[in-house]
PDB file of C-alpha atoms in Angstrom:
ATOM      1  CA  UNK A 262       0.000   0.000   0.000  1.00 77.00           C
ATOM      2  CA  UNK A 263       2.489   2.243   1.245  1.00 79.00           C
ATOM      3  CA  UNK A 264       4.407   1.394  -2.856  1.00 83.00           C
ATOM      4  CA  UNK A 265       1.276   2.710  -4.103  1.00 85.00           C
ATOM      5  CA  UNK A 266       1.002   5.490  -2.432  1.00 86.00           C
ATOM      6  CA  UNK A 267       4.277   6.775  -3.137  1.00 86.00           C
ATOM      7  CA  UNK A 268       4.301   5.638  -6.872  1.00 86.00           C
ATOM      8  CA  UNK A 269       0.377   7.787  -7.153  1.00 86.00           C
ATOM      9  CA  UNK A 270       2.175  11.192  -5.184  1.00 84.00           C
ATOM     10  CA  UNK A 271       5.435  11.021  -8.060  1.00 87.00           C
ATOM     11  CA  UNK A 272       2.493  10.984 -10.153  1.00 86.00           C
ATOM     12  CA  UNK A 273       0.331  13.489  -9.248  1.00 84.00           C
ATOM     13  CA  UNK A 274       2.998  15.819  -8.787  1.00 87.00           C
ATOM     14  CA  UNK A 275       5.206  15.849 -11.784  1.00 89.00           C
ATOM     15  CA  UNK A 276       5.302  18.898 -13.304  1.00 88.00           C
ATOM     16  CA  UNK A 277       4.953  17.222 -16.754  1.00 88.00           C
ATOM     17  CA  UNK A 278       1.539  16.378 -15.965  1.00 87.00           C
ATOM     18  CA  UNK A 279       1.018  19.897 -14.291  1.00 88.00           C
ATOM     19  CA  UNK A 280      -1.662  21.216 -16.954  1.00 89.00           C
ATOM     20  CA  UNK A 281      -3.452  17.778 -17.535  1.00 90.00           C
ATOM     21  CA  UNK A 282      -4.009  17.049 -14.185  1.00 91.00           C
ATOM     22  CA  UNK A 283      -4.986  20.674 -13.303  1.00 91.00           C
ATOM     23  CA  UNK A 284      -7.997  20.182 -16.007  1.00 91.00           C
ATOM     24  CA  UNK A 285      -8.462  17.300 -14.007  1.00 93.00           C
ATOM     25  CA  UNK A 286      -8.845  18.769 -10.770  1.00 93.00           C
ATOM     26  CA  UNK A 287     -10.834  21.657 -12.310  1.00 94.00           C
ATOM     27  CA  UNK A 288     -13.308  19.387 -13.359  1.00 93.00           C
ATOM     28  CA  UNK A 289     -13.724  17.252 -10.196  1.00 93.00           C
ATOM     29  CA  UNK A 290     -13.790  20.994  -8.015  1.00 94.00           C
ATOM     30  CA  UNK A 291     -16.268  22.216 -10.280  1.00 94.00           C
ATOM     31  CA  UNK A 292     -18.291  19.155 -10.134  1.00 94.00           C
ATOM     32  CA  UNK A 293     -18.323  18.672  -6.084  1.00 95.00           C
ATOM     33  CA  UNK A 294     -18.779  22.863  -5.768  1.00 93.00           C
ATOM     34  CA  UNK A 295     -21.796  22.668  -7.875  1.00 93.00           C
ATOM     35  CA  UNK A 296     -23.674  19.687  -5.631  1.00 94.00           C
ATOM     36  CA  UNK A 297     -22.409  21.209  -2.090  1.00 94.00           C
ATOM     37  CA  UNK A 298     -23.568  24.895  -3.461  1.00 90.00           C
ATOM     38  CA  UNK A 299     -27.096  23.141  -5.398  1.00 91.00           C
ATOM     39  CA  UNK A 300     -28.492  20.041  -3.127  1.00 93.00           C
ATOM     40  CA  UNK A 301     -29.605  22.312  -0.080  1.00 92.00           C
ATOM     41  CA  UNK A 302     -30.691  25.365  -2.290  1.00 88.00           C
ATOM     42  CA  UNK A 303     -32.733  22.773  -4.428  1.00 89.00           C
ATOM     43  CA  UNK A 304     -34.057  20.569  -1.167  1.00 90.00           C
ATOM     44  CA  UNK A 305     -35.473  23.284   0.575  1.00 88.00           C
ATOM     45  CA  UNK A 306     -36.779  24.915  -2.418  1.00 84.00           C
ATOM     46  CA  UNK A 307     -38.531  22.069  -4.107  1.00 88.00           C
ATOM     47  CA  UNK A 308     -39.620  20.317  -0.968  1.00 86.00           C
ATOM     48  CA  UNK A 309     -41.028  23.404   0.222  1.00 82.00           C
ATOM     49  CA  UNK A 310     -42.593  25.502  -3.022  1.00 78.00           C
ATOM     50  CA  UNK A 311     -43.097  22.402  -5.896  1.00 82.00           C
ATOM     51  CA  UNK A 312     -46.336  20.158  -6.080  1.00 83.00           C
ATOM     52  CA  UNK A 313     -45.563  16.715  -6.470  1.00 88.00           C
ATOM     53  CA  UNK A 314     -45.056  13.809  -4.629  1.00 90.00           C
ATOM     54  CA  UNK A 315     -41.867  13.037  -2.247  1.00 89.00           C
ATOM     55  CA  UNK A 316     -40.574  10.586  -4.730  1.00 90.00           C
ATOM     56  CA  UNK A 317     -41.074  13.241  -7.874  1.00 91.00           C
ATOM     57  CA  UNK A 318     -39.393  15.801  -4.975  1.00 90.00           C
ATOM     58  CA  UNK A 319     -36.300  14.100  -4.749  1.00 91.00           C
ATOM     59  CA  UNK A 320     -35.722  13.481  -8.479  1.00 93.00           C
ATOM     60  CA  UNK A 321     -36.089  16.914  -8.956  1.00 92.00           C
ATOM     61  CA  UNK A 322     -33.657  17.632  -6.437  1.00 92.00           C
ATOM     62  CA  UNK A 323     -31.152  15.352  -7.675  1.00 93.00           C
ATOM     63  CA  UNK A 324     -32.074  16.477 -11.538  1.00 92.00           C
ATOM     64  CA  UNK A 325     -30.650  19.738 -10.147  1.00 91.00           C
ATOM     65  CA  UNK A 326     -27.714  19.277  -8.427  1.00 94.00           C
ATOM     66  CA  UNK A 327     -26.409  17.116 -11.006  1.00 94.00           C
ATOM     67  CA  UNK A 328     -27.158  19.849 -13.329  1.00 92.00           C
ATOM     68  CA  UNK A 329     -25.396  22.527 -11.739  1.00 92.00           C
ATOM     69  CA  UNK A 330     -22.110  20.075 -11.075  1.00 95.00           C
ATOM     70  CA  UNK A 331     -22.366  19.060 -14.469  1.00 95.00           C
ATOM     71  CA  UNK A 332     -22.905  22.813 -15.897  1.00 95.00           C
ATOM     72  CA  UNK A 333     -19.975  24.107 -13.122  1.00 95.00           C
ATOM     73  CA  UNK A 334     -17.432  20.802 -14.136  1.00 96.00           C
ATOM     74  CA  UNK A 335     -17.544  21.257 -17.955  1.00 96.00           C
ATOM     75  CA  UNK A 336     -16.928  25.107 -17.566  1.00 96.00           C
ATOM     76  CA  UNK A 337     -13.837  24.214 -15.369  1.00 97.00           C
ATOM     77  CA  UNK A 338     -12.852  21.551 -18.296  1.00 97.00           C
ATOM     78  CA  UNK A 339     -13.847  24.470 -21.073  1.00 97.00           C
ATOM     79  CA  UNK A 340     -11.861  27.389 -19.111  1.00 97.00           C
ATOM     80  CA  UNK A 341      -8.763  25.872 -18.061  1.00 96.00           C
ATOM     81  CA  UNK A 342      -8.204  24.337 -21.490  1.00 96.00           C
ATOM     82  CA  UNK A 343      -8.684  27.143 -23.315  1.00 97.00           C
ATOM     83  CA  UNK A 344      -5.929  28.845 -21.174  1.00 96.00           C
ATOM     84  CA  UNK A 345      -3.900  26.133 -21.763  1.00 94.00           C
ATOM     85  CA  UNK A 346      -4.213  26.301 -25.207  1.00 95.00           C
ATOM     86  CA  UNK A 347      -4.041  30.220 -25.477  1.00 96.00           C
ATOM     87  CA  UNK A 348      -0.730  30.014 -23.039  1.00 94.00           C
ATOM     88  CA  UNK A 349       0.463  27.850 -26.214  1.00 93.00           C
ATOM     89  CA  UNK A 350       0.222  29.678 -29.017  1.00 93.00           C
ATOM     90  CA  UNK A 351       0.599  33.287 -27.573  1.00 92.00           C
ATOM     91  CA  UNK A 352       2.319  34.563 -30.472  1.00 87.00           C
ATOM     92  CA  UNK A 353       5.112  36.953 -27.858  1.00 85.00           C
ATOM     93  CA  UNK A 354       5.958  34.393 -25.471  1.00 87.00           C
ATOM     94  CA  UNK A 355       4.767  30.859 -25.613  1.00 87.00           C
ATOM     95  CA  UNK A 356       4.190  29.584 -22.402  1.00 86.00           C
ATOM     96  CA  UNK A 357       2.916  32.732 -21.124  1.00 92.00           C
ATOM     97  CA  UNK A 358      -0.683  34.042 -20.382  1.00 94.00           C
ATOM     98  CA  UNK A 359      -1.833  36.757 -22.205  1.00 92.00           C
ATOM     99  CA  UNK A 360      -3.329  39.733 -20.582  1.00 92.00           C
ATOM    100  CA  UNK A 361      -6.673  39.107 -21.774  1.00 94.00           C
ATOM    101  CA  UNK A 362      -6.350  35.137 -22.069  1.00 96.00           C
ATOM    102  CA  UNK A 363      -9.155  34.577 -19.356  1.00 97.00           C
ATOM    103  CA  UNK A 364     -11.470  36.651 -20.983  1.00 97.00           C
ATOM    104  CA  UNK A 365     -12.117  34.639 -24.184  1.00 97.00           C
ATOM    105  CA  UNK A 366     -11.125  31.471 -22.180  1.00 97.00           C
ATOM    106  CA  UNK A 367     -14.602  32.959 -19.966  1.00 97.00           C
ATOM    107  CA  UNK A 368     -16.240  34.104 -23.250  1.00 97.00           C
ATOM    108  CA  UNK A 369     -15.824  30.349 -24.710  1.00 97.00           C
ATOM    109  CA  UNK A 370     -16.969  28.284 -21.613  1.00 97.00           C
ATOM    110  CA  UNK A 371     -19.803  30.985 -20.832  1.00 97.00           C
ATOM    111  CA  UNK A 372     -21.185  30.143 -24.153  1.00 97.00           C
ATOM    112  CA  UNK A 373     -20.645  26.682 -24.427  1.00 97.00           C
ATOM    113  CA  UNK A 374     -21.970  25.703 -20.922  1.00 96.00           C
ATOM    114  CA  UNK A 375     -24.490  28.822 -20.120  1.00 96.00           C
ATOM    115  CA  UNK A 376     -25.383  30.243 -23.597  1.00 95.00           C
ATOM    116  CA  UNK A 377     -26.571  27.821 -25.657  1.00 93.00           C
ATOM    117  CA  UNK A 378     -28.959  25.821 -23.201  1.00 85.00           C
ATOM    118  CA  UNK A 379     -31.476  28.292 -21.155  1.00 88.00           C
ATOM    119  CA  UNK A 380     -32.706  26.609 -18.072  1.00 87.00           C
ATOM    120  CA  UNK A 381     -33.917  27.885 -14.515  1.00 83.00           C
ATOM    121  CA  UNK A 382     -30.720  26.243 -13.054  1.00 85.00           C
ATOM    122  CA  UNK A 383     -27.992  28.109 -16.264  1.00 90.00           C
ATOM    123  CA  UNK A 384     -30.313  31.922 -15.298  1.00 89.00           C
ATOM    124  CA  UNK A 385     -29.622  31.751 -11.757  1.00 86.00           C
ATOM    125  CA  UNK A 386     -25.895  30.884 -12.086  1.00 91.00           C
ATOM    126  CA  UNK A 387     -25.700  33.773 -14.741  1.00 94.00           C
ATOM    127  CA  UNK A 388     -27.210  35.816 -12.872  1.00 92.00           C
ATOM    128  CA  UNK A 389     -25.707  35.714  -9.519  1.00 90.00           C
ATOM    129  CA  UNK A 390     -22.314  35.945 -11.751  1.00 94.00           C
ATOM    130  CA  UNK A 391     -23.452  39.247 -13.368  1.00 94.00           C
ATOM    131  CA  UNK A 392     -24.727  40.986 -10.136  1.00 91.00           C
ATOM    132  CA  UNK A 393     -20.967  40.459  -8.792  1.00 93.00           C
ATOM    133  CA  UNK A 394     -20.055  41.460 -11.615  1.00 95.00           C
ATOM    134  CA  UNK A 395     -20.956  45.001 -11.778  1.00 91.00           C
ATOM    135  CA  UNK A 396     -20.604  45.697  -8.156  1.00 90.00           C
ATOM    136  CA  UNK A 397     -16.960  44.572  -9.203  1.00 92.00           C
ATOM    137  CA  UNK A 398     -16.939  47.080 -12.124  1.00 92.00           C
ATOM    138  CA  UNK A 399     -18.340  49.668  -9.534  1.00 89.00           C
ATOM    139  CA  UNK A 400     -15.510  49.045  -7.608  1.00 89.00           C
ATOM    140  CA  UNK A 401     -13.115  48.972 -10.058  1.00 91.00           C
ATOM    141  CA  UNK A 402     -14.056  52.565 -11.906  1.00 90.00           C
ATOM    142  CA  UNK A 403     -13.116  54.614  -8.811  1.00 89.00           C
ATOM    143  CA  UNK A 404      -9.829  53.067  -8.358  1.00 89.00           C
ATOM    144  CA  UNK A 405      -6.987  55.622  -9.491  1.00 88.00           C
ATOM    145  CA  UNK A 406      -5.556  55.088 -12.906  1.00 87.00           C
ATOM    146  CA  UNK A 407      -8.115  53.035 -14.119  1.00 85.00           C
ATOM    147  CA  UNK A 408      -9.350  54.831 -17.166  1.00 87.00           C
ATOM    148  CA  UNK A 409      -9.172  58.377 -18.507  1.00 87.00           C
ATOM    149  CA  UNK A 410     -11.312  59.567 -16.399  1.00 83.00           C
ATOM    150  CA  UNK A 411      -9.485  58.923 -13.445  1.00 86.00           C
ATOM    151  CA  UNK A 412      -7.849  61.347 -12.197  1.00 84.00           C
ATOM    152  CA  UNK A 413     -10.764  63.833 -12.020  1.00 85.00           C
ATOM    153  CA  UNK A 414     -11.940  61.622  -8.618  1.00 89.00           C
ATOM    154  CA  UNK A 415     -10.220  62.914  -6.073  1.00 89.00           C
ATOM    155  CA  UNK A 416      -9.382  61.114  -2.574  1.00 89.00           C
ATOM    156  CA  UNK A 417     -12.051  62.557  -0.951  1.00 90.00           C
ATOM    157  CA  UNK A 418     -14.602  62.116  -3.548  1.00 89.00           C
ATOM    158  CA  UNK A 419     -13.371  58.416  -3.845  1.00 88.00           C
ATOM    159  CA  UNK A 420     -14.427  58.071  -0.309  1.00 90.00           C
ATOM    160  CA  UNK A 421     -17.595  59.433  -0.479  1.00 90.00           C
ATOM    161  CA  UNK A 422     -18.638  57.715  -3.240  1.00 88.00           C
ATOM    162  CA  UNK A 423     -18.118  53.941  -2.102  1.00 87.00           C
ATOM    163  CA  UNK A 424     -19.571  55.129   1.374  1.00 90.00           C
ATOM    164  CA  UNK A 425     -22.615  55.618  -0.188  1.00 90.00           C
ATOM    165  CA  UNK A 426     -22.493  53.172  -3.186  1.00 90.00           C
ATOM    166  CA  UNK A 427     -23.860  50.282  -1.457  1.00 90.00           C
ATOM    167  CA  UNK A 428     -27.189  51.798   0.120  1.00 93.00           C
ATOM    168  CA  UNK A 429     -27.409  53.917  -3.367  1.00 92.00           C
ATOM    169  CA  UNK A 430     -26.943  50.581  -4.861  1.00 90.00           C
ATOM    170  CA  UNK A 431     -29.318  48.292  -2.880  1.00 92.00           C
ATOM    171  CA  UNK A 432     -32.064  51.082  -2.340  1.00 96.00           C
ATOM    172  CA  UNK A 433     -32.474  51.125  -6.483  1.00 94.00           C
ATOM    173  CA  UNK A 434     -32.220  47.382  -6.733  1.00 94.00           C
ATOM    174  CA  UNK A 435     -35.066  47.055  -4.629  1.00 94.00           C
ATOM    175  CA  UNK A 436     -37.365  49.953  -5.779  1.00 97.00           C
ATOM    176  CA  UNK A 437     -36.647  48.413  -9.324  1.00 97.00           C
ATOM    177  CA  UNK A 438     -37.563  45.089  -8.330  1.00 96.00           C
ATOM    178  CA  UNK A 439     -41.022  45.734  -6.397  1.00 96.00           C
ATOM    179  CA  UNK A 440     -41.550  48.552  -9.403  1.00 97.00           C
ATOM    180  CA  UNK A 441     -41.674  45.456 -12.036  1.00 97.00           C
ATOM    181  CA  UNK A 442     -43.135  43.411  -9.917  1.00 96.00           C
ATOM    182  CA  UNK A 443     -46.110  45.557  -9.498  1.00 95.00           C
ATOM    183  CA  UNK A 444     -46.667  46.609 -13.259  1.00 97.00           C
ATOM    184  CA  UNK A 445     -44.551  43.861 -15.414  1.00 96.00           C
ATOM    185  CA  UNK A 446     -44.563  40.575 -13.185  1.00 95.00           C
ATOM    186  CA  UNK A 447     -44.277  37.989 -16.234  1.00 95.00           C
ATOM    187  CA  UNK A 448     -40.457  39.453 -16.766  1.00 94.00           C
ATOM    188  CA  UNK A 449     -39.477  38.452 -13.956  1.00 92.00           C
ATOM    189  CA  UNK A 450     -37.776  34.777 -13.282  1.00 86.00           C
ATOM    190  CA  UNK A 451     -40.715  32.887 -12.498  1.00 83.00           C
ATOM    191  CA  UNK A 452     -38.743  31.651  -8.876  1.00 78.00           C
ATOM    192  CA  UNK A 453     -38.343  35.249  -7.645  1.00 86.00           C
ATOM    193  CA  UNK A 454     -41.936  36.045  -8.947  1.00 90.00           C
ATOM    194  CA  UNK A 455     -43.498  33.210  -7.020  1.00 87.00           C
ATOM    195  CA  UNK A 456     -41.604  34.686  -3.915  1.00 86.00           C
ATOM    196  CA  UNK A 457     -42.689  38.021  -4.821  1.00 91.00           C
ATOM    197  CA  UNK A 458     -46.092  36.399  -4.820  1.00 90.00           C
ATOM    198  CA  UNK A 459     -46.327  34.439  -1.589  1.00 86.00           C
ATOM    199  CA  UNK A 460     -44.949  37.846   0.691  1.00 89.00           C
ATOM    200  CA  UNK A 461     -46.939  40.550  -1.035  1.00 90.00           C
ATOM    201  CA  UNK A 462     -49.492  39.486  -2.998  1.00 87.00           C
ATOM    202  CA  UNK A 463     -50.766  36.703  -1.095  1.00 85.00           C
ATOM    203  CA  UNK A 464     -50.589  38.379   2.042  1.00 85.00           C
ATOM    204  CA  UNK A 465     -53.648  40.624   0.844  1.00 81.00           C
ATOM    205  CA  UNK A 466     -55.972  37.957   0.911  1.00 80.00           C
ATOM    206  CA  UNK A 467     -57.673  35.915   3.596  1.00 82.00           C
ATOM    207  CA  UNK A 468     -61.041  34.992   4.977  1.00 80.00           C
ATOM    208  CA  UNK A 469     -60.527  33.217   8.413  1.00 83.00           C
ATOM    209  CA  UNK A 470     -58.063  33.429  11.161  1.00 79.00           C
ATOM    210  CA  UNK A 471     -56.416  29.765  10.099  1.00 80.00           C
ATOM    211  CA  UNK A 472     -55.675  31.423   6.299  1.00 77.00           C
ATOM    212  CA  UNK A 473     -55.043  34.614   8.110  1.00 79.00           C
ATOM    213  CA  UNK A 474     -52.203  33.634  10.235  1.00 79.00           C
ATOM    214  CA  UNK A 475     -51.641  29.590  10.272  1.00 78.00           C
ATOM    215  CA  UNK A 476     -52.179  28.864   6.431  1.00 75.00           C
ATOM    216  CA  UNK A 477     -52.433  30.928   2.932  1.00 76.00           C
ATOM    217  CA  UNK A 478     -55.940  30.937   1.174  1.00 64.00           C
TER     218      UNK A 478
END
């Protein structure tokens, strides 16, 4: 055992092997992330909110964790190839990453994996990605030297603004969100609308004290 061991560690760590093992290890991280992140999201959710049975339940709550490790694993396999390969041909130094190397290696696997298929599960993962997104972009446009504009934001005015960025930022989020609710509700994802739904809308309705405080009409 202890032979086996030691001839599987001088595998796993020669450098040789370095980029086919790290697509490797991508894949199986991507894969295990996905079920930890999706099982208890999708338990709660579906045993809670869906109509069904328990045994059509929890095949809809392994339907979506295998889903989201699946959709999570192949953009591991996707990205870290494709910066492998880019690394590879850079045309100035091969072997080196190019400045903007993760971008199309992103551009590629966000396609692949999350463009071309449009489920519940591929929205919400796009989704939370893009709201961190642009509080990341937020972030990043007051930061000194980062475009043209830059140096017209002084300290002080630096500080100001990302004192009050996040309550400017989660007052509108929420005003927009209850705004299209009220007036557009078919826009919105049909999960956050049948949230929406339960809190505000059915909470105008009831005819007894057991649908007024114990159970919805």
């Amino acid at each position: 055992m202890d032979a086996l061991t030691a001839s599987l560690d001088a595998l796993v760590t020669n450098p040789e092997l370095a980029p086919l093992l790290s697509l490797l290890k991508g894949i199986r991280n991507g894969a295990v992330y996905g079920a930890k992140v999706r099982f208890p999201h999708a338990l709660v959710m579906i045993l809670l909110f869906r109509s069904g049975t328990f045994r059509e339940k929890v095949k809809l709550v392994f339907k979506a964790t295998r889903q989201h490790a699946r959709n999570l694993a192949t953009f591991a396999l996707i990205y870290k190839g494709s910066m492998i390969l880019l690394r590879n041909i850079n045309p100035v130094a091969v072997g080196k990453e190019g400045r903007y190397d993760s971008f199309f290696a992103g551009l590629l696997g966000g396609y692949a994996v999350f463009g071309r298929h449009k489920t519940s599960i591929t929205q919400q993962i796009v989704i939370y990605i893009f709201a961190r997104v642009i509080l990341a972009l937020a972030k990043l446009a007051i930061r000194p030297d980062m475009h043209p504009l830059s140096s017209l934001i002084t300290p002080q005015t630096r500080s100001q603004m990302e004192s009050h960025a996040w309550p400017v930022f989660a007052s509108l989020s929420w005003a927009l969100v209850m705004y299209i609710f009220r007036w557009y509700p078919d826009t919105l994802m049909s999960s956050l609308r049948s949230s929406m739904v339960y809190i505000y809308a059915d909470s105008d309705h009831w005819d007894s004290f057991r649908n007024f405080l114990i159970h919805n009409k």
